[in-house]
Tab-separated table of C-alpha atoms and ligand atoms in Angstrom:
chain	number	residue	atom	x	y	z
C	1	MET	CA	72.382	74.441	131.670
C	2	ALA	CA	72.728	77.612	133.711
C	3	GLY	CA	71.694	80.712	131.827
C	4	ASP	CA	69.880	78.795	129.121
C	5	PRO	CA	66.488	80.337	128.293
C	6	SER	CA	64.818	76.996	128.979
C	7	ASP	CA	66.231	77.048	132.503
C	8	PHE	CA	63.323	79.056	133.885
C	9	ARG	CA	64.404	80.220	137.293
C	10	GLU	CA	62.816	81.530	140.426
C	11	ILE	CA	61.668	85.025	139.576
C	12	ASN	CA	61.105	87.755	142.085
C	13	ASP	CA	57.401	87.156	142.783
C	14	LYS	CA	57.060	90.046	145.188
C	15	LEU	CA	58.446	92.526	142.663
C	16	VAL	CA	56.268	91.111	139.895
C	17	ARG	CA	53.151	91.382	142.073
C	18	SER	CA	53.899	94.948	143.122
C	19	LYS	CA	54.586	96.114	139.554
C	20	ALA	CA	51.451	94.386	138.275
C	21	GLN	CA	49.563	96.221	141.036
C	22	TRP	CA	51.011	99.574	139.885
C	23	ALA	CA	49.665	98.749	136.445
C	24	ALA	CA	46.235	97.859	137.845
C	25	ASP	CA	46.224	101.138	139.815
C	26	LYS	CA	47.353	103.121	136.729
C	27	ARG	CA	50.087	104.754	138.824
C	28	LEU	CA	52.077	107.744	137.542
C	29	ILE	CA	49.675	108.697	134.741
C	30	THR	CA	49.517	112.513	134.544
C	31	GLY	CA	46.884	112.703	131.812
C	32	ARG	CA	49.057	115.242	129.996
C	33	PRO	CA	50.773	113.477	127.096
C	34	ASP	CA	53.543	115.353	125.246
C	35	LEU	CA	53.139	114.055	121.709
C	36	GLY	CA	55.194	116.903	120.249
C	37	HIS	CA	58.148	116.030	122.515
C	38	VAL	CA	58.150	119.635	123.762
C	39	ASN	CA	59.981	118.547	126.911
C	40	ARG	CA	62.985	116.293	126.944
C	41	LEU	CA	61.577	114.511	129.983
C	42	PRO	CA	58.392	112.550	129.142
C	43	PRO	CA	55.331	113.222	131.341
C	44	GLY	CA	55.496	111.822	134.878
C	45	GLN	CA	59.225	111.003	134.628
C	46	LYS	CA	62.098	112.132	136.864
C	47	GLU	CA	65.700	112.437	135.750
C	48	VAL	CA	68.283	110.290	137.522
C	49	LYS	CA	72.069	110.484	137.193
C	50	THR	CA	72.727	106.930	138.334
C	51	TRP	CA	71.547	103.906	136.360
C	52	PRO	CA	69.074	101.823	138.407
C	53	VAL	CA	68.939	98.057	137.882
C	54	LEU	CA	65.554	96.458	137.197
C	55	ASP	CA	64.866	92.878	136.246
C	56	LEU	CA	63.198	89.723	137.489
C	57	GLY	CA	66.052	89.073	139.887
C	58	ALA	CA	67.862	86.280	138.075
C	59	GLN	CA	70.712	88.162	136.303
C	60	PRO	CA	72.137	85.243	134.307
C	61	ASP	CA	75.912	85.057	134.169
C	62	VAL	CA	76.453	84.604	130.435
C	63	ALA	CA	80.117	83.984	129.741
C	64	PRO	CA	81.171	85.806	126.539
C	65	GLU	CA	82.256	82.553	124.890
C	66	ARG	CA	78.871	80.978	125.563
C	67	TRP	CA	76.731	83.896	124.357
C	68	ARG	CA	74.809	83.347	121.121
C	69	LEU	CA	72.408	85.503	119.200
C	70	ARG	CA	69.919	83.789	116.924
C	71	ILE	CA	67.539	85.560	114.571
C	72	GLY	CA	64.865	83.428	112.989
C	73	GLY	CA	61.191	83.088	112.207
C	74	LEU	CA	59.884	84.859	109.122
C	75	VAL	CA	63.246	85.687	107.559
C	76	GLU	CA	64.874	84.541	104.304
C	77	ASN	CA	68.166	83.935	106.025
C	78	PRO	CA	68.077	82.750	109.669
C	79	LEU	CA	71.447	83.462	111.308
C	80	HIS	CA	73.346	83.039	114.543
C	81	TRP	CA	76.436	84.727	115.849
C	82	THR	CA	79.009	84.130	118.536
C	83	LEU	CA	80.131	87.253	120.386
C	84	GLN	CA	83.296	87.329	118.311
C	85	GLU	CA	81.284	87.195	115.087
C	86	PHE	CA	78.888	89.816	116.417
C	87	MET	CA	81.783	92.151	117.224
C	88	ALA	CA	83.028	91.749	113.641
C	89	LEU	CA	79.760	93.208	112.252
C	90	PRO	CA	79.652	96.939	111.468
C	91	GLN	CA	79.588	98.822	114.783
C	92	LEU	CA	77.653	101.954	115.609
C	93	ASP	CA	78.040	104.524	118.378
C	94	PHE	CA	74.786	106.006	119.509
C	95	ILE	CA	73.645	108.405	122.226
C	96	SER	CA	70.132	108.068	123.617
C	97	ASP	CA	67.935	108.859	126.601
C	98	ILE	CA	66.261	105.948	128.397
C	99	HIS	CA	62.922	106.006	130.215
C	100	CYS	CA	61.780	103.399	132.725
C	101	VAL	CA	58.075	102.964	133.438
C	102	THR	CA	58.873	103.074	137.174
C	103	GLN	CA	59.452	106.810	136.645
C	104	TRP	CA	63.168	107.366	136.083
C	105	SER	CA	64.808	108.654	132.935
C	106	ARG	CA	68.515	108.848	132.200
C	107	PHE	CA	69.829	111.235	129.555
C	108	ASP	CA	72.743	110.881	127.121
C	109	ASN	CA	73.678	107.223	127.374
C	110	HIS	CA	76.591	106.407	125.067
C	111	TRP	CA	76.067	102.999	123.513
C	112	ARG	CA	78.133	100.958	121.103
C	113	GLY	CA	76.825	97.947	119.277
C	114	VAL	CA	75.217	96.680	116.101
C	115	SER	CA	72.179	98.472	114.733
C	116	ALA	CA	68.934	96.575	114.283
C	117	ARG	CA	69.013	97.694	110.645
C	118	THR	CA	72.329	95.961	110.026
C	119	LEU	CA	70.935	92.720	111.479
C	120	LEU	CA	67.694	93.001	109.494
C	121	GLU	CA	69.615	93.545	106.245
C	122	LEU	CA	71.475	90.297	106.910
C	123	VAL	CA	68.478	88.121	107.817
C	124	LYS	CA	66.068	89.672	105.291
C	125	PRO	CA	62.553	89.749	106.774
C	126	LYS	CA	59.855	88.078	104.719
C	127	PRO	CA	56.912	90.285	103.675
C	128	GLU	CA	54.632	88.607	106.275
C	129	ALA	CA	56.921	89.532	109.183
C	130	ALA	CA	55.186	92.209	111.261
C	131	HIS	CA	56.274	91.698	114.900
C	132	VAL	CA	59.498	90.978	116.730
C	133	ILE	CA	59.761	88.789	119.846
C	134	PHE	CA	62.865	88.984	122.028
C	135	THR	CA	63.902	86.175	124.366
C	136	ALA	CA	66.625	86.600	126.966
C	137	TYR	CA	68.822	84.215	128.958
C	138	ASP	CA	66.683	84.760	132.078
C	139	GLY	CA	63.549	83.650	130.196
C	140	TYR	CA	62.259	87.223	129.849
C	141	THR	CA	60.335	88.018	126.675
C	142	THR	CA	59.083	91.247	125.141
C	143	ASN	CA	57.566	92.290	121.817
C	144	VAL	CA	57.612	95.255	119.433
C	145	LYS	CA	56.335	95.886	115.948
C	146	LEU	CA	58.917	95.222	113.234
C	147	GLN	CA	58.747	98.873	112.174
C	148	VAL	CA	59.767	99.876	115.720
C	149	PHE	CA	62.700	97.466	115.761
C	150	ALA	CA	63.737	98.727	112.310
C	151	ASP	CA	64.034	102.322	113.536
C	152	ASP	CA	67.513	103.755	113.022
C	153	ASN	CA	68.060	104.389	116.748
C	154	VAL	CA	67.620	100.737	117.790
C	155	LEU	CA	70.786	98.964	118.808
C	156	LEU	CA	71.992	95.641	120.149
C	157	ALA	CA	74.531	97.161	122.490
C	158	HIS	CA	77.588	95.607	124.096
C	159	SER	CA	79.100	98.800	125.539
C	160	TRP	CA	77.884	101.709	127.625
C	161	GLU	CA	80.007	104.777	128.360
C	162	GLY	CA	82.987	103.108	126.698
C	163	LYS	CA	82.901	99.959	128.816
C	164	PRO	CA	81.343	96.527	128.289
C	165	ILE	CA	77.754	96.504	129.577
C	166	SER	CA	77.845	94.935	133.027
C	167	ARG	CA	76.095	91.694	133.853
C	168	GLU	CA	73.437	93.494	135.940
C	169	HIS	CA	72.558	95.753	132.990
C	170	GLY	CA	72.284	92.873	130.542
C	171	GLY	CA	75.780	92.154	129.248
C	172	PRO	CA	77.269	90.754	127.109
C	173	VAL	CA	74.582	92.173	124.793
C	174	ARG	CA	71.265	93.908	125.402
C	175	VAL	CA	68.664	95.544	123.220
C	176	VAL	CA	68.227	99.351	123.364
C	177	ILE	CA	64.951	100.727	122.005
C	178	PRO	CA	65.159	104.316	123.255
C	179	ASP	CA	61.791	105.534	121.948
C	180	TRP	CA	59.864	103.069	124.137
C	181	TYR	CA	59.854	102.522	127.902
C	182	LEU	CA	62.835	100.442	128.911
C	183	TRP	CA	60.958	97.202	129.621
C	184	LYS	CA	60.971	96.766	125.793
C	185	SER	CA	64.795	96.650	125.855
C	186	ALA	CA	65.672	93.040	126.674
C	187	LYS	CA	68.839	92.492	128.685
C	188	TRP	CA	70.910	89.288	128.048
C	189	VAL	CA	69.190	88.936	124.675
C	190	THR	CA	69.722	85.643	122.873
C	191	ARG	CA	66.852	85.133	120.432
C	192	ILE	CA	64.996	87.433	118.085
C	193	GLU	CA	62.025	85.958	116.282
C	194	LEU	CA	60.155	87.676	113.451
C	195	VAL	CA	56.499	86.651	113.380
C	196	ALA	CA	53.236	87.550	111.654
C	197	ALA	CA	50.991	87.586	114.734
C	198	ASP	CA	51.936	89.579	117.824
C	199	GLN	CA	52.952	87.707	121.013
C	200	PRO	CA	52.769	89.907	124.127
C	201	GLY	CA	55.729	89.251	126.424
C	202	PHE	CA	56.378	89.022	130.166
C	203	TRP	CA	55.150	92.476	131.263
C	204	GLU	CA	52.730	92.912	128.373
C	205	THR	CA	50.766	89.941	129.760
C	206	ARG	CA	50.900	91.421	133.301
C	207	GLY	CA	49.151	94.735	132.736
C	208	TYR	CA	51.769	96.740	130.850
C	209	HIS	CA	50.927	98.487	127.585
C	210	ASN	CA	51.585	96.542	124.394
C	211	GLU	CA	53.452	99.469	122.793
C	212	GLY	CA	55.073	101.750	125.389
C	213	ASP	CA	55.486	105.319	124.079
C	214	PRO	CA	56.653	107.410	127.074
C	215	TRP	CA	55.377	110.701	125.587
C	216	ASN	CA	51.923	109.201	125.218
C	217	GLU	CA	52.095	107.680	128.724
C	218	GLU	CA	51.625	104.175	127.353
C	219	ARG	CA	52.539	102.621	130.694
C	220	TYR	CA	49.684	100.196	131.193
C	221	SER	CA	47.092	98.463	129.057
J	1	MTE	N1	66.176	89.889	130.164
J	1	MTE	C1	65.540	90.853	130.812
J	1	MTE	N2	65.474	92.069	130.232
J	1	MTE	C2	64.849	93.081	130.851
J	1	MTE	C3	64.211	92.883	132.101
J	1	MTE	C4	64.290	91.589	132.686
J	1	MTE	O1	63.775	91.314	133.784
J	1	MTE	N3	64.970	90.612	132.016
J	1	MTE	N4	63.556	93.932	132.713
J	1	MTE	C5	63.138	95.049	131.839
J	1	MTE	C6	62.750	96.202	132.621
J	1	MTE	S1	61.237	96.130	133.362
J	1	MTE	C7	63.523	97.325	132.674
J	1	MTE	S2	62.960	98.736	133.402
J	1	MTE	C8	64.887	97.361	132.078
J	1	MTE	C9	65.902	97.771	133.118
J	1	MTE	O2	67.190	97.811	132.577
J	1	MTE	P1	68.376	98.180	133.546
J	1	MTE	O3	68.363	97.219	134.705
J	1	MTE	O4	69.613	98.096	132.752
J	1	MTE	O5	68.106	99.584	134.024
J	1	MTE	O6	65.260	96.104	131.551
J	1	MTE	C10	64.241	95.435	130.859
J	1	MTE	N5	64.813	94.283	130.245
J	2	MO	MO1	60.730	98.274	134.146
């Protein structure tokens, strides 16, 4: 079935190789972390006004009526939502800056969606849950600690600047974790799994850092 996570497609091998090489070469590291967030722009970043598109090249076309979000794993109450059900959850407007490891940052993005906290309150993580694994419709995976996902600025967003998030940027729904480099923010998200043991995702197993704090230059492992 097209767009199903199991339908693992041809990914852009050239792009993957060149980004993995950047990681191996430790490109863009300034050696001057800004842990106090003195500057709005994290070290080594450049501000852009456009919004570049970065992904593995598949860009699944997920029709709104086919989109599902499932949250499972170490939770008391595994749940799934259609887009209509998701839109009926409490909605939050949030403004955040985003920072891509390939050097661009974009300030003041206006998002609308459902906060991670709202979702976590509904599924109720078990005490053993410590990590969160995201899976997207293109097969992409990424991981963060549960405490990062539970931060009050984390959103599952369906709108950007007052319009539905476009297919190329991960619509119908994408994750937004603004405190980490943007590879942690899965586009076309469909599954969120709470687990006890960490599971590094697509880029984390190809030389990227397991965490990804832009102010600490956590670009590569
Ligand atoms: N599903 C999925 N999510 C993804 C990716 C991807 O390839 N597939 N790429 C990540 C990377 S490396 C970046 S930099 C951002 C880019 O988001 P954008 O294209 O909206 O700028 O998406 C992240 N989320
Ligand atoms: Mo990226």
